[in-house]
Every structure is written in C-alpha cells, then in structure tokens.
mmCIF file of N, CA and C in Angstrom:
data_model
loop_
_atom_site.group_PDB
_atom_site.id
_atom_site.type_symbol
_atom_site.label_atom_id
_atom_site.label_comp_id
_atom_site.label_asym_id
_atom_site.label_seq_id
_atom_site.Cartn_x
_atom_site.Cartn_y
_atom_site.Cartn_z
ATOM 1 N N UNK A 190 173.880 58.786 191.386
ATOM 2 C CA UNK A 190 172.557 58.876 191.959
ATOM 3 C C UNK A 190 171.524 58.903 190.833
ATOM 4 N N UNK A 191 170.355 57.843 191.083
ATOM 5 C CA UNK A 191 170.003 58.092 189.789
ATOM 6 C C UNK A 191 168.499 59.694 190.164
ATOM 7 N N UNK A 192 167.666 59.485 188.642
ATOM 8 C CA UNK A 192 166.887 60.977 188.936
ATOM 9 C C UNK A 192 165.878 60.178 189.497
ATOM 10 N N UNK A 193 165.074 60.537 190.102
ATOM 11 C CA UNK A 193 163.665 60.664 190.889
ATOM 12 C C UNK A 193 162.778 61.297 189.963
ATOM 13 N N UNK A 194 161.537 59.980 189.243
ATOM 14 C CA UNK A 194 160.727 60.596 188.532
ATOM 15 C C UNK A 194 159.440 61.213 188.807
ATOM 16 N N UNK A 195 159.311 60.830 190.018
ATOM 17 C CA UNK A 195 158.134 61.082 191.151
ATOM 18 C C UNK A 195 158.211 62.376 192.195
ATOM 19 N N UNK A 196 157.320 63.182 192.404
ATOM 20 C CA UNK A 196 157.995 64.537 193.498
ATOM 21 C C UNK A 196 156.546 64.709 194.842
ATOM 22 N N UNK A 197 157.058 65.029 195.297
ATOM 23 C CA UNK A 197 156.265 65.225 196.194
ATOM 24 C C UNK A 197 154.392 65.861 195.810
ATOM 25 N N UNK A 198 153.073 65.657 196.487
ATOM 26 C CA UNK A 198 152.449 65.943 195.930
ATOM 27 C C UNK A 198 152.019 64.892 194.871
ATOM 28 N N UNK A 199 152.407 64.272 193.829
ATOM 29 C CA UNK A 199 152.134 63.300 193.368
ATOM 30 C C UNK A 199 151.072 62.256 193.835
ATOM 31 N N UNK A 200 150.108 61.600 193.049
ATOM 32 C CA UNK A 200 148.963 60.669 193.070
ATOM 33 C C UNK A 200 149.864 59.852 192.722
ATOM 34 N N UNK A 201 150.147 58.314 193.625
ATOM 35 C CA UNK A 201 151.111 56.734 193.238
ATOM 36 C C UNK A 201 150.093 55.739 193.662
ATOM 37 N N UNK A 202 150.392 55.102 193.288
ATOM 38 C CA UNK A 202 150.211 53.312 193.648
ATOM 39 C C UNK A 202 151.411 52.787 193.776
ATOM 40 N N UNK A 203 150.937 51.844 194.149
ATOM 41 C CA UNK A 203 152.008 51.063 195.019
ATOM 42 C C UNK A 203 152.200 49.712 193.941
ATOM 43 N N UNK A 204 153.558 49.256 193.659
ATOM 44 C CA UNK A 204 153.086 48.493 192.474
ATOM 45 C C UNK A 204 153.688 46.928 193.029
ATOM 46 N N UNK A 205 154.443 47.165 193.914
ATOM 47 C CA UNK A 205 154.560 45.435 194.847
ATOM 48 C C UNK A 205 154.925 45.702 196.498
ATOM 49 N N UNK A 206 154.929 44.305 196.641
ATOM 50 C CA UNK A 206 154.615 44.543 198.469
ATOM 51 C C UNK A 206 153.646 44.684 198.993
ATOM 52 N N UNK A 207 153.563 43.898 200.362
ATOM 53 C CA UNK A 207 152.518 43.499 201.196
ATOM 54 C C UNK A 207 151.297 44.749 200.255
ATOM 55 N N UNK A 208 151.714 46.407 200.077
ATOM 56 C CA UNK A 208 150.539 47.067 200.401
ATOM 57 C C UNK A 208 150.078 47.694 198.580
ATOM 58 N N UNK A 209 150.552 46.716 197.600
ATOM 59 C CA UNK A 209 150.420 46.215 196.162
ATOM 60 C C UNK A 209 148.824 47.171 195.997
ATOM 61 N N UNK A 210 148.753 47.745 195.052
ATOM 62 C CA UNK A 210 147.375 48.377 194.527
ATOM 63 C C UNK A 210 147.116 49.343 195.232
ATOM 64 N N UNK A 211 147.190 49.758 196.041
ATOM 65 C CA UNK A 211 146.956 50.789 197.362
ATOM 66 C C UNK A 211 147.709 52.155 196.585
ATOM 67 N N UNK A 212 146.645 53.457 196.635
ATOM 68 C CA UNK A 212 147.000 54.019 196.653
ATOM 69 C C UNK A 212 146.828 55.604 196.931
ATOM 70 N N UNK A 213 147.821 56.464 196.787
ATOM 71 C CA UNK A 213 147.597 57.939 198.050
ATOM 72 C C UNK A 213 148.666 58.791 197.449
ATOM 73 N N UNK A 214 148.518 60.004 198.147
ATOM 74 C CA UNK A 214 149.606 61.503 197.444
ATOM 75 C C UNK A 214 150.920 61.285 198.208
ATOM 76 N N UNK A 215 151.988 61.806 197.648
ATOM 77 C CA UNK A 215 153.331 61.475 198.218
ATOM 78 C C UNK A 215 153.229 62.646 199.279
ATOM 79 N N UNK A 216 153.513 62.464 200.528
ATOM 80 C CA UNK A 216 153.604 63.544 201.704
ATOM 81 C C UNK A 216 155.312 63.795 201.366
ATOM 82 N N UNK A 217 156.047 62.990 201.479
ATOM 83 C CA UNK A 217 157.435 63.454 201.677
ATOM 84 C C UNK A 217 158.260 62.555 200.650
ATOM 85 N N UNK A 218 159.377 62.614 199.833
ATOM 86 C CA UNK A 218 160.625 62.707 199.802
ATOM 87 C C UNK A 218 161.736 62.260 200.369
ATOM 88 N N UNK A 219 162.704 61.381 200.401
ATOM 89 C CA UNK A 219 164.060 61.128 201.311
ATOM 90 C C UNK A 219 164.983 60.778 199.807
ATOM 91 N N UNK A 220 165.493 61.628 199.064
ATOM 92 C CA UNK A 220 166.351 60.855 197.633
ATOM 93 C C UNK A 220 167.372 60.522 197.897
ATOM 94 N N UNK A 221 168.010 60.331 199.499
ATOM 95 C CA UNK A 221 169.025 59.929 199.533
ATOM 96 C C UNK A 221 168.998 58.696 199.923
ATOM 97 N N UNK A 222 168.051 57.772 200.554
ATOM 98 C CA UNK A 222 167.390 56.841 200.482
ATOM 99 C C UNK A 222 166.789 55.666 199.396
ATOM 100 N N UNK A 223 166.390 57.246 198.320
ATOM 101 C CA UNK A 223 165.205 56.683 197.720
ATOM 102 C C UNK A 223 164.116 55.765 197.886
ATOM 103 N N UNK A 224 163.538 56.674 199.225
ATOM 104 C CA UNK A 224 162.327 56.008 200.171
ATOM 105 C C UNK A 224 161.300 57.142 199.818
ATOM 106 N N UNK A 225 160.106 57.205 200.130
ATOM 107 C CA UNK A 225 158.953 58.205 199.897
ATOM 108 C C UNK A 225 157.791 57.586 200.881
ATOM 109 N N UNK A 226 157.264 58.470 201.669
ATOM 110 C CA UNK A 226 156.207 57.975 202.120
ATOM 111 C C UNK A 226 154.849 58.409 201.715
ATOM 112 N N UNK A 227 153.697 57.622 201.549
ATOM 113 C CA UNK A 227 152.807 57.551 200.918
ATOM 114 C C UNK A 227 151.678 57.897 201.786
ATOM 115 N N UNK A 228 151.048 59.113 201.525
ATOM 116 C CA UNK A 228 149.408 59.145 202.966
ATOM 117 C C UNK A 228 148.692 58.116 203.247
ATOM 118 N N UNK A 229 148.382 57.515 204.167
ATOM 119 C CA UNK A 229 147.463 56.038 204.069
ATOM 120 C C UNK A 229 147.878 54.817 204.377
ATOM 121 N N UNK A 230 149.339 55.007 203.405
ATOM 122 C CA UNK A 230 150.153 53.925 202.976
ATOM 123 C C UNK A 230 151.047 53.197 203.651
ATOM 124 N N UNK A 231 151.250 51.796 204.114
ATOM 125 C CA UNK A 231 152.266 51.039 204.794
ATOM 126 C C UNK A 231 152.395 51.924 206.249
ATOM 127 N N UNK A 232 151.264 51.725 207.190
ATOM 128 C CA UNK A 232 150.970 52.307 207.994
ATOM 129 C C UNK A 232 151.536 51.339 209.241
ATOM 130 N N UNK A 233 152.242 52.067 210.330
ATOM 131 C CA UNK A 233 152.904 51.161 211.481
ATOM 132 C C UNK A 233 152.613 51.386 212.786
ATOM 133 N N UNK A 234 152.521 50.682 213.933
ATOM 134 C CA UNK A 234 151.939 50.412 214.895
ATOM 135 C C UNK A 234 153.489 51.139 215.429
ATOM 136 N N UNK A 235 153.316 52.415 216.087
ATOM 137 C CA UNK A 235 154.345 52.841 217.253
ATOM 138 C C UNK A 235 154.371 53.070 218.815
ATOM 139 N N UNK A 236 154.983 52.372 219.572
ATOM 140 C CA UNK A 236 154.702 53.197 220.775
ATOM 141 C C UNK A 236 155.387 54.299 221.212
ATOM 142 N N UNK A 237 154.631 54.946 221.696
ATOM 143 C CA UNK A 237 155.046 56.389 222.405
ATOM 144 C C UNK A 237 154.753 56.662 223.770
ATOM 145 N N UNK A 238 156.146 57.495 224.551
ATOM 146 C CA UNK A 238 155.672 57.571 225.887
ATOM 147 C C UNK A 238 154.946 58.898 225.759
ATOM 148 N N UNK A 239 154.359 58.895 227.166
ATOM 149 C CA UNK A 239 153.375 60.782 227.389
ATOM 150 C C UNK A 239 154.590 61.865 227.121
ATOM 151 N N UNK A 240 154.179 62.919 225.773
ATOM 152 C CA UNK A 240 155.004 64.019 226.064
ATOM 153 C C UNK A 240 153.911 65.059 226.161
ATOM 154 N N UNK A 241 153.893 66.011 225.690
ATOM 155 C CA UNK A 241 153.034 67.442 226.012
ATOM 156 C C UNK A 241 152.681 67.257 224.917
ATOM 157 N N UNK A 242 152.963 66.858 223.197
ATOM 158 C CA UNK A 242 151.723 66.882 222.583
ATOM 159 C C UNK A 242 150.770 65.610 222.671
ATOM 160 N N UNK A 243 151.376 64.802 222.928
ATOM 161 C CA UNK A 243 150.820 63.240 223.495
ATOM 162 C C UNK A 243 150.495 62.938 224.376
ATOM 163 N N UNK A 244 149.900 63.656 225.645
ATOM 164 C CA UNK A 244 149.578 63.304 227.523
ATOM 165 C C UNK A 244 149.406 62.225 227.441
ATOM 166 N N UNK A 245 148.818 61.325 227.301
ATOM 167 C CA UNK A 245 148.120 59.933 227.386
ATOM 168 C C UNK A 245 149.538 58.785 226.735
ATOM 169 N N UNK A 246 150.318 59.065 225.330
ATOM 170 C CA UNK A 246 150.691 58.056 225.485
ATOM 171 C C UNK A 246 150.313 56.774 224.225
ATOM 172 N N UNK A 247 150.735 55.796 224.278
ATOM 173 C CA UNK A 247 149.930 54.797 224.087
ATOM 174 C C UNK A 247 150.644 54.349 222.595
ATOM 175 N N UNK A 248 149.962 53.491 222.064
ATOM 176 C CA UNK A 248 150.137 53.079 220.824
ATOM 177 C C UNK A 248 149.483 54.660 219.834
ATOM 178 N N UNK A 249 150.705 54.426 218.694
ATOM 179 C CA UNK A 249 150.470 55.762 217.707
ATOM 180 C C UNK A 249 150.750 54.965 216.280
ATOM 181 N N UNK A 250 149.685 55.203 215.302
ATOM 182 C CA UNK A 250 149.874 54.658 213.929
ATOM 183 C C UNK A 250 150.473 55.850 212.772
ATOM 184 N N UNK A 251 151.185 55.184 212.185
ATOM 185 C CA UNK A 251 152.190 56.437 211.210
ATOM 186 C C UNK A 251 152.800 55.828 209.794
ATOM 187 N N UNK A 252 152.548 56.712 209.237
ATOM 188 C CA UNK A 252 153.499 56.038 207.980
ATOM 189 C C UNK A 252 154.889 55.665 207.715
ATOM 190 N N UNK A 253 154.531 54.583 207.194
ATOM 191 C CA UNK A 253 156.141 54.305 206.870
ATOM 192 C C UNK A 253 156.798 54.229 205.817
ATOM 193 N N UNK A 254 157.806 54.536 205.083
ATOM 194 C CA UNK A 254 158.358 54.929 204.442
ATOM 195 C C UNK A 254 158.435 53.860 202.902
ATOM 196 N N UNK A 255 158.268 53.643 201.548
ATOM 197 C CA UNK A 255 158.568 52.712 200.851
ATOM 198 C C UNK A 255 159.301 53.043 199.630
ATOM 199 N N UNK A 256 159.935 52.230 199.583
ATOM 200 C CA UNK A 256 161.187 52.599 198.386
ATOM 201 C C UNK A 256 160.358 52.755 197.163
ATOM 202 N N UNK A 257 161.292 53.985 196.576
ATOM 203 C CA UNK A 257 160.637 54.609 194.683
ATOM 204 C C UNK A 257 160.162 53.441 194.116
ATOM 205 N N UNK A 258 161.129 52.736 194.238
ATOM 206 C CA UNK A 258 161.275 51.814 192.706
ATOM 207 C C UNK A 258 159.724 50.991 193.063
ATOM 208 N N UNK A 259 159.122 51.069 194.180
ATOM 209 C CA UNK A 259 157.736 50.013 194.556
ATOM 210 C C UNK A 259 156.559 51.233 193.636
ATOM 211 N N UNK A 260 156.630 52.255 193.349
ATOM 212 C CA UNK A 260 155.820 53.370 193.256
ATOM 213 C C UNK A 260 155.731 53.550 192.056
ATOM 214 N N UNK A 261 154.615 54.195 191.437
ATOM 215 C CA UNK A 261 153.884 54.606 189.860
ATOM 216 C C UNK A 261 153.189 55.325 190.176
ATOM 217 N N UNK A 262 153.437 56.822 189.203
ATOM 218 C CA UNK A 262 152.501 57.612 188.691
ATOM 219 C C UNK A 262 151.179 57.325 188.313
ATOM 220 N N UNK A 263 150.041 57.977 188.815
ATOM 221 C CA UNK A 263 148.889 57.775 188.389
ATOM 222 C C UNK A 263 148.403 59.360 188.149
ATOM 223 N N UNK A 264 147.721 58.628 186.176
ATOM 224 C CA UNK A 264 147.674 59.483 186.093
ATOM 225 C C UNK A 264 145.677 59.403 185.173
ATOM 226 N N UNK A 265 145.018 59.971 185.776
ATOM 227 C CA UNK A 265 143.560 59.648 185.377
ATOM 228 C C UNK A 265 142.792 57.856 185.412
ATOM 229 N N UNK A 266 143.750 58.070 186.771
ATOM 230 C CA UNK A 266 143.375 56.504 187.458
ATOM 231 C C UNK A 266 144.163 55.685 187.006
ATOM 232 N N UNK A 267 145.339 55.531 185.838
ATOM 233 C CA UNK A 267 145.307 54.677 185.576
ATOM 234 C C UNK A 267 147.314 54.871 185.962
ATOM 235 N N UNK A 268 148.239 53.394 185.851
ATOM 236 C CA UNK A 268 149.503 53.974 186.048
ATOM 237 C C UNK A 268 150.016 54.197 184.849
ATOM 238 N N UNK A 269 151.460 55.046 185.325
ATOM 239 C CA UNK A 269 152.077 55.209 183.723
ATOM 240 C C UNK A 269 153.442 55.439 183.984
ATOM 241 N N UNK A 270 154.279 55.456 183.241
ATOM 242 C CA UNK A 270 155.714 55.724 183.607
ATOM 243 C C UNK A 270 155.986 57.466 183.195
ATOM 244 N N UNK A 271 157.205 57.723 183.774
ATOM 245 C CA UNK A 271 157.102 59.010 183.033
ATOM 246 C C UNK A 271 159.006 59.418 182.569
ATOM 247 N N UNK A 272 158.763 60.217 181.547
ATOM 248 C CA UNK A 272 159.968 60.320 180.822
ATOM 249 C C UNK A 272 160.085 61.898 181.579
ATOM 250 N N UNK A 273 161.177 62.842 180.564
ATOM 251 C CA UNK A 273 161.698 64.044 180.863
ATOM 252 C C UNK A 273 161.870 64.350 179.235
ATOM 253 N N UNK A 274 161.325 65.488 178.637
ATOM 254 C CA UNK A 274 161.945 66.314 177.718
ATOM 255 C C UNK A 274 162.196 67.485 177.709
ATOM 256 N N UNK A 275 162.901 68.416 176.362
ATOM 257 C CA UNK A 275 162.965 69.531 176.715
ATOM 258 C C UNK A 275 162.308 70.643 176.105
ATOM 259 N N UNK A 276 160.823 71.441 176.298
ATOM 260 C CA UNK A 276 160.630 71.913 175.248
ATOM 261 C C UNK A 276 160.711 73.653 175.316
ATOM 262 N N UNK A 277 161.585 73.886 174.501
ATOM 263 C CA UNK A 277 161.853 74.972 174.693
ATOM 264 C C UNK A 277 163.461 75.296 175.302
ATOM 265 N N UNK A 278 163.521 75.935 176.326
ATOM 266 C CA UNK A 278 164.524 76.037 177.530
ATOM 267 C C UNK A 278 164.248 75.364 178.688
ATOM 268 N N UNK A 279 162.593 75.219 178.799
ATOM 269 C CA UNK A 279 162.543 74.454 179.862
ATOM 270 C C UNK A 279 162.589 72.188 179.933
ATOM 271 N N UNK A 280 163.212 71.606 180.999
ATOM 272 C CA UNK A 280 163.039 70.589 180.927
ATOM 273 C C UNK A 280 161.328 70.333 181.935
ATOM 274 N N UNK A 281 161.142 69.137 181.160
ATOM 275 C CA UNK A 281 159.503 69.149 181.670
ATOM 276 C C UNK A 281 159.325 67.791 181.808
ATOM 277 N N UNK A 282 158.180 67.273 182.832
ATOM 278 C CA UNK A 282 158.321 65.796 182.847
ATOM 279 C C UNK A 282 156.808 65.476 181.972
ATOM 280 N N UNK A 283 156.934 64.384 181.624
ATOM 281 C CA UNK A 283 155.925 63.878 180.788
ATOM 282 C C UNK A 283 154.937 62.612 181.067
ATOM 283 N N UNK A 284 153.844 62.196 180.508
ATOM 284 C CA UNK A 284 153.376 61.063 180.546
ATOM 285 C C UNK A 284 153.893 59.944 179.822
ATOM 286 N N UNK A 285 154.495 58.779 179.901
ATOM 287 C CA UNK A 285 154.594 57.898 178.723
ATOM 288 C C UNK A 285 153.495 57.464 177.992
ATOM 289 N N UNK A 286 152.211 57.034 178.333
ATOM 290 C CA UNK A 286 151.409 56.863 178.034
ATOM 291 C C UNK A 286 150.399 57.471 177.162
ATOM 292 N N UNK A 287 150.284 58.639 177.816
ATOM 293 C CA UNK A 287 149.617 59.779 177.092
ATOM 294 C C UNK A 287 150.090 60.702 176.291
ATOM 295 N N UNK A 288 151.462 60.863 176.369
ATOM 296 C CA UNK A 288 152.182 61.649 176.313
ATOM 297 C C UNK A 288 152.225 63.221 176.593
ATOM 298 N N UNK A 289 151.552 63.333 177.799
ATOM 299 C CA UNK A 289 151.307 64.722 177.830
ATOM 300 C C UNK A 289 152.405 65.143 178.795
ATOM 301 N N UNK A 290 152.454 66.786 179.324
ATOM 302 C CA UNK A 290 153.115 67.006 180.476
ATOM 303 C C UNK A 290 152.314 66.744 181.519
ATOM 304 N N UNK A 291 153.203 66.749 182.613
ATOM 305 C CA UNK A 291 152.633 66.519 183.679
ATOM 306 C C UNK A 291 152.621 67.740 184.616
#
C-alpha cells in the first residue's frame, strides 16, 4: 500500500480530469481506494426518493470522489509536492518546494 501524502483538511487542486485547476479542502479520505473527495469538486447529479430528511425528494447534487494521484498540495496558492522527514523523534511532512513543514 503505498503512503498517502495528502490528509484530510488539506487545500488541493486538481491536477487532470474533466475538473483540472479546480480547487477546494479535502472533506474525506478512503486509502483503501485511494479516492478523496474534494468540497466543490467533481460534483454529481443524484436522485433521491422522499425520506424524513429529504420530504420533497428530487434531484440532489454531491461530491464525488477523485483518485490521489489526480490531487496536489497547495501551498500559498501555488502547487507543490511533499516529502516526509525526521526531525528529531518526530516524522513530519514537508514542502518540496519551500521546504518547510507543513
């Protein structure tokens, strides 16, 4: 399995596919997948019947899910990759770019 450099909470862009440049905070996580869905992002037309939080029904728009590997860290607008070191005892993730922690 590989690591997941991205965690929930995270600012991404989207770096190919239909929804390319677009970008929003990670709401959720699936690493067994390695899918993540994005707020905003790759948004889908659902229907739903009437339940009690839904009376009415109808068409419902929701996010949908897009694989890691489409996704980049942003970090002061701009993207960046990110590494892992260790400083100290603790492991910490980093900027490539900047090289700072994150």
């Amino acid at each position: 399995m590989m690591k997941l450099k991205i965690k929930s909470g995270d600012t991404v862009q989207v770096t190919a596919g239909d929804h390319r440049g677009e970008e929003g905070k990670i709401v959720k996580i699936f690493p067994v997948k390695y899918r993540a869905i994005v707020e905003g992002v790759n948004m889908i037309s659902k229907h739903a019947k009437p339940s009690a939080q839904n009376p009415q029904g109808g068409i419902v728009k929701k996010e949908a899910s897009i694989h890691i590997s489409n996704l980049m860290l942003l970090e002061n607008g701009k993207v960046t990759k990110v590494g892992y070191r260790t400083e100290g005892d603790k492991k910490v993730r980093f900027s490539k770019k900047s090289d700072k922690a994150i």
